[in-house]
Amino acid sequence: MGVAEEIARKRAELAGFITASAAAVLSEQMTEAERGVVAVDLLRLMMASGLQAPSAPMIDVTPAPVARVAPPVVRPVAQPTAEALVAALTPPKRRGGNRRTRRFTDEQLLAAIEKHGRDSAAIAEELGVSKAWIIVERRRLGVSAPAGGIPRPGSAKHAVHDWPMVDLRWTDDNVAKLREMAMRMPRTPTADIAREFGTSVNAIQTAMSRFSITRNSGNEPNDLSAMKPRKCMTCQKPFASEGIHNRRCNSCKSNDHRIAA
């Protein structure tokens, strides 16, 4: 036997081995990764031996599915019109927020109050606004409708127009005068102080808050002759008692309030 015949026989045996091994790879229990490694080794052996590749595949390998993404839908852009360009270039209208345009004067509101009394709904219908707005304006003028059927006090009628208004400036002299009038005993009504300065009651109250002016309560001062140290009936600690009626300290009283809350 010649060398060429021996080579042909060995190649035929190798081809049979490769074909049998490929069939065994499909029948054996192994993972896809292991099956791929064996298939690559068989392919390398076949390429090294110079054998021709078989016409049919030795191992059917199912290709992995390829994820297909739909292309984005491109919609045609509408051509801008002249109206759209004008609307885009026009500045927005200024908003007034919660501010409302008054449709009546203070004199008209006071006349309606004189006509309808505490019926805010009738006043709102006559002036063409809401009832809530009428209530706010009445409070501003100091002629708010009382709850129930209690008649309005005389001091509340035309509170804004009882005295002439002046352009008031809170100088040091005016602040000192306001402080002196606020501390008078007996207590001076706020309306009288406003009349003295020629301004409104709200302006006087605002000034007192601005300059930290406090008023006396108007009550008679407490009799301090009966004040002496007494023991608290709860904690038995001494404290400054105003009289025989005051037998518990402030700490024990505050504890009662916290427990009740």
Tab-separated table of C-alpha atoms in Angstrom:
chain	number	residue	atom	x	y	z
A	1	MET	CA	0.000	0.000	0.000
A	2	GLY	CA	1.355	3.344	-1.000
A	3	VAL	CA	1.647	6.435	1.113
A	4	ALA	CA	-1.118	8.208	-0.801
A	5	GLU	CA	-3.538	5.348	-0.162
A	6	GLU	CA	-2.663	5.340	3.554
A	7	ILE	CA	-3.293	9.093	3.788
A	8	ALA	CA	-6.642	8.703	2.032
A	9	ARG	CA	-7.642	5.922	4.444
A	10	LYS	CA	-6.691	7.997	7.502
A	11	ARG	CA	-8.592	10.963	6.176
A	12	ALA	CA	-11.668	8.806	5.648
A	13	GLU	CA	-11.387	7.520	9.224
A	14	LEU	CA	-10.986	11.087	10.507
A	15	ALA	CA	-14.014	12.205	8.536
A	16	GLY	CA	-16.052	9.372	10.025
A	17	PHE	CA	-14.819	10.280	13.529
A	18	ILE	CA	-15.754	13.913	13.063
A	19	THR	CA	-19.215	12.994	11.743
A	20	ALA	CA	-19.862	10.551	14.601
A	21	SER	CA	-18.627	13.054	17.180
A	22	ALA	CA	-20.921	15.716	15.760
A	23	ALA	CA	-23.892	13.373	16.116
A	24	ALA	CA	-22.834	12.513	19.666
A	25	VAL	CA	-22.647	16.180	20.579
A	26	LEU	CA	-26.340	16.546	19.744
A	27	SER	CA	-27.383	13.467	21.730
A	28	GLU	CA	-25.371	14.004	24.911
A	29	GLN	CA	-26.679	16.042	27.877
A	30	MET	CA	-24.651	19.217	28.028
A	31	THR	CA	-25.187	22.916	28.166
A	32	GLU	CA	-25.269	25.106	25.114
A	33	ALA	CA	-21.916	26.600	26.071
A	34	GLU	CA	-20.261	23.161	26.310
A	35	ARG	CA	-21.859	22.051	23.028
A	36	GLY	CA	-20.477	25.154	21.338
A	37	VAL	CA	-16.939	24.484	22.620
A	38	VAL	CA	-17.000	20.877	21.293
A	39	ALA	CA	-18.325	22.016	17.930
A	40	VAL	CA	-15.497	24.542	17.615
A	41	ASP	CA	-12.917	21.830	18.471
A	42	LEU	CA	-14.337	19.510	15.787
A	43	LEU	CA	-14.221	22.330	13.271
A	44	ARG	CA	-10.581	23.049	14.113
A	45	LEU	CA	-9.719	19.333	13.734
A	46	MET	CA	-11.410	19.215	10.359
A	47	MET	CA	-9.603	22.345	9.175
A	48	ALA	CA	-6.234	21.022	10.394
A	49	SER	CA	-6.698	17.710	8.546
A	50	GLY	CA	-7.504	19.408	5.264
A	51	LEU	CA	-10.935	17.804	4.934
A	52	GLN	CA	-13.586	19.557	2.929
A	53	ALA	CA	-16.525	20.973	4.817
A	54	PRO	CA	-19.662	18.861	4.527
A	55	SER	CA	-22.455	20.098	2.313
A	56	ALA	CA	-24.975	19.767	5.182
A	57	PRO	CA	-24.270	21.298	8.604
A	58	MET	CA	-23.090	18.799	11.195
A	59	ILE	CA	-24.843	20.674	14.089
A	60	ASP	CA	-27.962	22.773	13.747
A	61	VAL	CA	-27.449	25.864	15.823
A	62	THR	CA	-30.550	28.009	16.187
A	63	PRO	CA	-29.534	31.638	15.915
A	64	ALA	CA	-30.542	33.892	18.776
A	65	PRO	CA	-33.519	36.111	18.006
A	66	VAL	CA	-32.536	39.599	17.038
A	67	ALA	CA	-34.490	42.327	18.759
A	68	ARG	CA	-35.956	44.582	16.181
A	69	VAL	CA	-36.806	48.151	17.107
A	70	ALA	CA	-39.367	49.928	15.056
A	71	PRO	CA	-38.030	53.135	13.581
A	72	PRO	CA	-39.453	56.301	15.097
A	73	VAL	CA	-42.440	57.789	13.394
A	74	VAL	CA	-41.537	61.106	11.890
A	75	ARG	CA	-44.548	63.347	11.578
A	76	PRO	CA	-44.418	66.282	9.239
A	77	VAL	CA	-44.034	69.604	10.987
A	78	ALA	CA	-46.920	71.957	10.403
A	79	GLN	CA	-45.969	75.188	8.764
A	80	PRO	CA	-46.460	78.146	11.132
A	81	THR	CA	-49.239	80.491	10.210
A	82	ALA	CA	-49.360	84.233	10.654
A	83	GLU	CA	-51.919	83.901	13.466
A	84	ALA	CA	-49.689	81.456	15.363
A	85	LEU	CA	-46.677	83.753	15.042
A	86	VAL	CA	-48.680	86.730	16.307
A	87	ALA	CA	-49.986	84.711	19.264
A	88	ALA	CA	-46.452	83.551	20.136
A	89	LEU	CA	-44.989	87.056	19.999
A	90	THR	CA	-47.840	88.761	21.875
A	91	PRO	CA	-46.966	89.211	25.599
A	92	PRO	CA	-49.446	87.612	28.012
A	93	LYS	CA	-52.003	89.795	29.717
A	94	ARG	CA	-51.074	90.955	33.177
A	95	ARG	CA	-52.948	89.196	35.903
A	96	GLY	CA	-54.105	91.054	38.942
A	97	GLY	CA	-54.002	88.039	41.250
A	98	ASN	CA	-56.558	88.403	44.028
A	99	ARG	CA	-57.033	92.124	43.443
A	100	ARG	CA	-60.542	93.073	42.418
A	101	THR	CA	-61.758	96.237	40.761
A	102	ARG	CA	-64.193	98.086	42.947
A	103	ARG	CA	-67.477	98.944	41.294
A	104	PHE	CA	-68.741	101.262	44.010
A	105	THR	CA	-67.515	103.946	46.390
A	106	ASP	CA	-67.624	104.021	50.168
A	107	GLU	CA	-70.524	106.468	50.021
A	108	GLN	CA	-72.551	104.081	47.864
A	109	LEU	CA	-71.830	101.206	50.246
A	110	LEU	CA	-72.814	103.265	53.297
A	111	ALA	CA	-76.035	104.316	51.582
A	112	ALA	CA	-76.838	100.681	50.825
A	113	ILE	CA	-76.115	99.752	54.453
A	114	GLU	CA	-78.505	102.457	55.639
A	115	LYS	CA	-81.125	101.085	53.252
A	116	HIS	CA	-80.803	97.347	53.923
A	117	GLY	CA	-79.286	97.253	57.412
A	118	ARG	CA	-77.487	93.996	58.195
A	119	ASP	CA	-78.799	92.177	55.099
A	120	SER	CA	-75.484	91.763	53.261
A	121	ALA	CA	-77.111	89.624	50.557
A	122	ALA	CA	-79.457	92.466	49.563
A	123	ILE	CA	-76.549	94.931	49.564
A	124	ALA	CA	-74.504	92.598	47.340
A	125	GLU	CA	-77.414	92.235	44.915
A	126	GLU	CA	-77.877	95.994	44.706
A	127	LEU	CA	-74.169	96.702	44.107
A	128	GLY	CA	-73.660	93.717	41.789
A	129	VAL	CA	-70.962	91.909	43.802
A	130	SER	CA	-70.739	88.831	46.003
A	131	LYS	CA	-71.920	88.686	49.597
A	132	ALA	CA	-68.404	87.787	50.810
A	133	TRP	CA	-67.029	90.957	49.229
A	134	ILE	CA	-69.668	93.062	50.982
A	135	ILE	CA	-68.750	91.474	54.330
A	136	VAL	CA	-65.060	92.311	53.789
A	137	GLU	CA	-65.836	95.908	52.825
A	138	ARG	CA	-68.137	96.361	55.833
A	139	ARG	CA	-65.375	95.190	58.150
A	140	ARG	CA	-62.966	97.618	56.511
A	141	LEU	CA	-65.353	100.490	57.153
A	142	GLY	CA	-66.126	99.347	60.683
A	143	VAL	CA	-69.830	98.707	59.983
A	144	SER	CA	-69.841	94.909	59.933
A	145	ALA	CA	-73.195	93.230	60.424
A	146	PRO	CA	-73.563	91.705	63.912
A	147	ALA	CA	-74.507	88.061	64.329
A	148	GLY	CA	-78.172	87.433	65.065
A	149	GLY	CA	-80.617	90.274	65.464
A	150	ILE	CA	-78.519	92.498	67.722
A	151	PRO	CA	-78.712	96.084	66.423
A	152	ARG	CA	-75.504	97.819	65.418
A	153	PRO	CA	-74.046	100.160	68.035
A	154	GLY	CA	-74.184	103.847	67.263
A	155	SER	CA	-70.411	104.185	67.350
A	156	ALA	CA	-70.120	101.766	64.407
A	157	LYS	CA	-72.274	103.872	62.069
A	158	HIS	CA	-70.221	105.867	59.569
A	159	ALA	CA	-67.036	105.070	61.512
A	160	VAL	CA	-64.889	106.287	58.643
A	161	HIS	CA	-66.611	109.671	58.300
A	162	ASP	CA	-67.134	110.678	61.926
A	163	TRP	CA	-64.140	113.076	61.865
A	164	PRO	CA	-61.985	114.712	59.203
A	165	MET	CA	-58.859	112.857	58.119
A	166	VAL	CA	-55.437	114.500	57.978
A	167	ASP	CA	-52.086	113.469	56.523
A	168	LEU	CA	-50.507	112.047	59.676
A	169	ARG	CA	-46.793	111.374	60.100
A	170	TRP	CA	-45.594	109.343	63.072
A	171	THR	CA	-42.876	111.624	64.328
A	172	ASP	CA	-41.297	111.300	67.752
A	173	ASP	CA	-43.755	113.818	69.193
A	174	ASN	CA	-46.774	111.991	67.775
A	175	VAL	CA	-45.491	108.644	69.040
A	176	ALA	CA	-44.956	110.103	72.522
A	177	LYS	CA	-48.455	111.611	72.452
A	178	LEU	CA	-49.946	108.286	71.362
A	179	ARG	CA	-48.102	106.458	74.127
A	180	GLU	CA	-49.341	108.956	76.728
A	181	MET	CA	-52.976	108.697	75.570
A	182	ALA	CA	-52.831	104.899	75.462
A	183	MET	CA	-51.614	104.699	79.082
A	184	ARG	CA	-54.255	107.015	80.547
A	185	MET	CA	-56.472	105.790	83.343
A	186	PRO	CA	-59.365	105.447	82.971
A	187	ARG	CA	-58.766	103.918	79.587
A	188	THR	CA	-59.388	106.160	76.573
A	189	PRO	CA	-61.384	104.524	73.750
A	190	THR	CA	-59.430	103.881	70.568
A	191	ALA	CA	-61.985	105.844	68.535
A	192	ASP	CA	-61.340	108.944	70.676
A	193	ILE	CA	-57.591	108.582	70.127
A	194	ALA	CA	-58.158	108.263	66.369
A	195	ARG	CA	-60.358	111.375	66.392
A	196	GLU	CA	-57.654	113.286	68.296
A	197	PHE	CA	-55.030	112.395	65.666
A	198	GLY	CA	-57.405	112.793	62.716
A	199	THR	CA	-56.917	109.256	61.423
A	200	SER	CA	-58.739	105.920	61.415
A	201	VAL	CA	-59.007	103.362	64.196
A	202	ASN	CA	-57.060	100.856	62.095
A	203	ALA	CA	-54.213	103.361	61.726
A	204	ILE	CA	-54.038	103.834	65.505
A	205	GLN	CA	-54.000	100.083	66.122
A	206	THR	CA	-51.298	99.608	63.487
A	207	ALA	CA	-49.163	102.364	65.011
A	208	MET	CA	-49.501	100.900	68.511
A	209	SER	CA	-48.369	97.519	67.210
A	210	ARG	CA	-45.529	99.088	65.207
A	211	PHE	CA	-44.125	101.071	68.143
A	212	SER	CA	-44.825	98.330	70.760
A	213	ILE	CA	-47.334	100.423	72.702
A	214	THR	CA	-49.438	98.384	75.108
A	215	ARG	CA	-52.591	99.589	76.782
A	216	ASN	CA	-53.846	99.137	80.294
A	217	SER	CA	-56.622	96.612	80.639
A	218	GLY	CA	-58.951	99.200	82.153
A	219	ASN	CA	-59.558	97.090	85.235
A	220	GLU	CA	-58.861	98.254	88.744
A	221	PRO	CA	-55.367	97.350	89.995
A	222	ASN	CA	-55.126	94.336	92.255
A	223	ASP	CA	-54.935	94.829	96.012
A	224	LEU	CA	-51.417	93.683	96.886
A	225	SER	CA	-51.811	94.145	100.634
A	226	ALA	CA	-52.927	90.508	101.041
A	227	MET	CA	-49.971	89.106	99.069
A	228	LYS	CA	-47.589	87.015	101.149
A	229	PRO	CA	-45.671	83.722	100.896
A	230	ARG	CA	-47.947	80.697	101.252
A	231	LYS	CA	-47.419	76.979	100.732
A	232	CYS	CA	-48.913	75.399	97.644
A	233	MET	CA	-51.647	72.925	98.550
A	234	THR	CA	-50.371	70.522	95.844
A	235	CYS	CA	-46.564	70.549	95.968
A	236	GLN	CA	-46.180	72.170	99.426
A	237	LYS	CA	-43.616	74.638	98.059
A	238	PRO	CA	-43.808	78.315	99.094
A	239	PHE	CA	-44.892	80.814	96.454
A	240	ALA	CA	-46.094	84.432	96.310
A	241	SER	CA	-49.843	84.137	96.888
A	242	GLU	CA	-52.103	87.096	96.043
A	243	GLY	CA	-54.615	86.146	98.726
A	244	ILE	CA	-56.329	83.366	100.612
A	245	HIS	CA	-58.125	82.405	97.388
A	246	ASN	CA	-54.814	81.678	95.625
A	247	ARG	CA	-53.462	78.504	97.258
A	248	ARG	CA	-51.815	76.767	94.262
A	249	CYS	CA	-48.655	77.838	92.463
A	250	ASN	CA	-48.525	78.527	88.745
A	251	SER	CA	-46.459	75.400	88.071
A	252	CYS	CA	-49.150	73.092	89.460
A	253	LYS	CA	-51.859	74.976	87.574
A	254	SER	CA	-49.960	74.651	84.291
A	255	ASN	CA	-49.543	70.920	84.912
A	256	ASP	CA	-53.314	70.616	85.246
A	257	HIS	CA	-53.748	72.333	81.886
A	258	ARG	CA	-51.228	70.021	80.221
A	259	ILE	CA	-52.945	66.929	81.636
A	260	ALA	CA	-56.342	68.187	80.494
A	261	ALA	CA	-55.013	68.837	76.998
